[in-house]
mmCIF file of C-alpha atoms in Angstrom:
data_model
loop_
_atom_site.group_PDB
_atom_site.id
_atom_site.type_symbol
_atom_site.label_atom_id
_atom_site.label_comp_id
_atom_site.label_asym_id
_atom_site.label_seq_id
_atom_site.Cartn_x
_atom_site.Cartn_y
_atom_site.Cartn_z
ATOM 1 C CA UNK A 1 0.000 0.000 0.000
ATOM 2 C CA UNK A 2 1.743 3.375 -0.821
ATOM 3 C CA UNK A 3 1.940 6.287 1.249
ATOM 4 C CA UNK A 4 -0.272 9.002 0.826
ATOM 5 C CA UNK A 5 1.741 12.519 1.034
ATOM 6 C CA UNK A 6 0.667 16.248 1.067
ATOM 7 C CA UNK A 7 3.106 18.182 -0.691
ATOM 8 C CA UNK A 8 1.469 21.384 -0.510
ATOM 9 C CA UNK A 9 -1.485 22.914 0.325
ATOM 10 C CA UNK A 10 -2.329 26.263 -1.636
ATOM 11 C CA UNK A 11 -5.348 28.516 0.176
ATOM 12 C CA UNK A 12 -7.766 30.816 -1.901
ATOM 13 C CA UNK A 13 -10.408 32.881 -1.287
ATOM 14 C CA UNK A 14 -13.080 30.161 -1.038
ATOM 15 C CA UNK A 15 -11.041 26.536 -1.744
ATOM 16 C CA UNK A 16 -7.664 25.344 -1.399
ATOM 17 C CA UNK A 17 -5.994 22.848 -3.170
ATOM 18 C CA UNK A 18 -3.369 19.601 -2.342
ATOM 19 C CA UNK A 19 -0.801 18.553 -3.930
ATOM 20 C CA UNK A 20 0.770 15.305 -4.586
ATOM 21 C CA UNK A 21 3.693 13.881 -6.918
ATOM 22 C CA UNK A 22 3.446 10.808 -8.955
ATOM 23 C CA UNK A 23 6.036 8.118 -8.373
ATOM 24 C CA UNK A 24 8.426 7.287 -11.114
ATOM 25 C CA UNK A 25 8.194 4.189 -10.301
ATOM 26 C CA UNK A 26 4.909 3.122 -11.223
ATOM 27 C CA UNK A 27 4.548 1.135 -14.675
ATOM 28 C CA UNK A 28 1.208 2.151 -14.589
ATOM 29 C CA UNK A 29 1.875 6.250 -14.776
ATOM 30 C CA UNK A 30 2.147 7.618 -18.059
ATOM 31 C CA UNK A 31 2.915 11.164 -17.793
ATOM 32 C CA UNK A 32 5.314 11.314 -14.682
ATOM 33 C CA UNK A 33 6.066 15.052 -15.317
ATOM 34 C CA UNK A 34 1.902 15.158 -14.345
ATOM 35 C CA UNK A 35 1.130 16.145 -10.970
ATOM 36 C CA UNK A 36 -2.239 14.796 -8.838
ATOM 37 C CA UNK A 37 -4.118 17.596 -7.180
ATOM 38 C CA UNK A 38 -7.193 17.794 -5.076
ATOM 39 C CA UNK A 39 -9.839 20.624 -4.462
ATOM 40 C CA UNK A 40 -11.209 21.592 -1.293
ATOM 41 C CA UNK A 41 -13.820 23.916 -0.285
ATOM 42 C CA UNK A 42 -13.058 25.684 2.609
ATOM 43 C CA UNK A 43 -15.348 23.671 4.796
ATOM 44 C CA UNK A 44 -13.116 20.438 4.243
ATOM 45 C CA UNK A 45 -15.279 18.996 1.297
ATOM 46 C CA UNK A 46 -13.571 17.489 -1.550
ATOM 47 C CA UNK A 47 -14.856 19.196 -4.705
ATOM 48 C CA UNK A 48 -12.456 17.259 -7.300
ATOM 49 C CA UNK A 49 -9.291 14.858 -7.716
ATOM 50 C CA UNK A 50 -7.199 13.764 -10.219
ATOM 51 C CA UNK A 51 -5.038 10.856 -10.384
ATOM 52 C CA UNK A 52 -5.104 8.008 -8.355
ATOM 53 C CA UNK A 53 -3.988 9.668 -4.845
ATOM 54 C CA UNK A 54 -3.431 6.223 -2.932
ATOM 55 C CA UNK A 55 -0.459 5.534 -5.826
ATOM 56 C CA UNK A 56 1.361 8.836 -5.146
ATOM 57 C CA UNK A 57 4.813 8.722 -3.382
ATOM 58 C CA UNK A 58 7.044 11.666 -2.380
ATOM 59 C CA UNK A 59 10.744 10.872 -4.477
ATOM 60 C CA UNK A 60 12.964 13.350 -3.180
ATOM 61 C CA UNK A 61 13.258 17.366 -2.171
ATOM 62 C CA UNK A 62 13.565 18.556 -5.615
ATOM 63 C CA UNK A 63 9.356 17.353 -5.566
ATOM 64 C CA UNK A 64 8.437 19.499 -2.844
ATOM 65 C CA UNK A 65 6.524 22.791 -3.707
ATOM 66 C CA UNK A 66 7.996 25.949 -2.140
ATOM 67 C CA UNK A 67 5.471 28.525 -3.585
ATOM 68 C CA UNK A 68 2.003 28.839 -5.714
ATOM 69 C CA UNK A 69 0.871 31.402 -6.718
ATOM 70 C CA UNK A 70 -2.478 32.649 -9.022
ATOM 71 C CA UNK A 71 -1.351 34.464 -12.350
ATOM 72 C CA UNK A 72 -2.805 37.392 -13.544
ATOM 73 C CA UNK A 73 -4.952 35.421 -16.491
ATOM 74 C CA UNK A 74 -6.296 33.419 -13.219
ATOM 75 C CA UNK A 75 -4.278 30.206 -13.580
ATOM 76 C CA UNK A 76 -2.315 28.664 -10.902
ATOM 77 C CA UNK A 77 1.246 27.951 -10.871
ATOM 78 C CA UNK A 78 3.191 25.886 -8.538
ATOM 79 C CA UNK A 79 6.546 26.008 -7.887
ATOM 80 C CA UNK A 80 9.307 23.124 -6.764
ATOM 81 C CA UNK A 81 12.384 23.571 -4.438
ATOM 82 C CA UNK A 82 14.419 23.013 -7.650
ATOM 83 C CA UNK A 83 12.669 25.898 -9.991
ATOM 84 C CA UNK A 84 10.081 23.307 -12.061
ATOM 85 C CA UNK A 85 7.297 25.686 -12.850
ATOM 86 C CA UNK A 86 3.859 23.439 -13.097
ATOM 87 C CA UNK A 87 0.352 24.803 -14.669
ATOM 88 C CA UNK A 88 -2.452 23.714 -12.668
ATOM 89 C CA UNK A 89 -6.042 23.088 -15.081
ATOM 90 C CA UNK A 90 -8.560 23.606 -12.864
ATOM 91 C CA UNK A 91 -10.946 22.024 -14.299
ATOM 92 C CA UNK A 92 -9.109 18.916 -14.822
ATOM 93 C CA UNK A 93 -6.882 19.031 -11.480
ATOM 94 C CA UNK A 94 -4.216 17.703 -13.053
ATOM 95 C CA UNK A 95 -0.859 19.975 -13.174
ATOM 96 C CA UNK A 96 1.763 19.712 -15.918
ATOM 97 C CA UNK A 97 5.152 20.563 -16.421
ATOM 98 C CA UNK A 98 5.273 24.742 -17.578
ATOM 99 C CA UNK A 99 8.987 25.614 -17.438
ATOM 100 C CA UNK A 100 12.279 25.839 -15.226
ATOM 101 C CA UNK A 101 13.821 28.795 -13.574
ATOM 102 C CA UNK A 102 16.726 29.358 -12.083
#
């Protein structure tokens, strides 16, 4: 049974959303660059998932988020300890590689 991990947890105005990491491990992922998210209201209730959360494992530091942020266009980015850039689709939940900075 894998590990469940929160990775981050980014708050809005009236949701917030959690973050997990794929393992690279799996046979079974096909787009490990992808990244599972889930959607909260503010009250605790889950409004959406993607991914299949019970299969996500935390690899290493360079996975962990150290800031998201909402664009101006209203998209979310998230941000990993080692510069990935990821675009969250909010209505799919599922976040994708964007672009590194250093």
């Amino acid at each position: 049974m894998s590990e469940k991990v929160e990775v981050q947890r980014l708050d809005m105005n009236d949701c917030y959303y959690v973050l997990f990491r794929p393992s690279q491990s799996s046979s079974e992922l096909m787009n490990f660059s992808d990244i599972w998210v889930h959607k909260y209201s503010k009250e605790g209730k889950l409004l959406w998932r993607s991914g299949v959360s019970d299969r996500v494992r935390w690899q290493d530091s360079s996975n962990v988020f150290v800031g998201l942020t909402r664009a101006k266009d209203g998209s979310v980015l998230a941000t990993t300890f080692s510069g990935e850039v990821y675009f969250i689709d909010e209505d799919t939940g599922i976040a994708s590689y964007f672009k590194t900075v250093r």
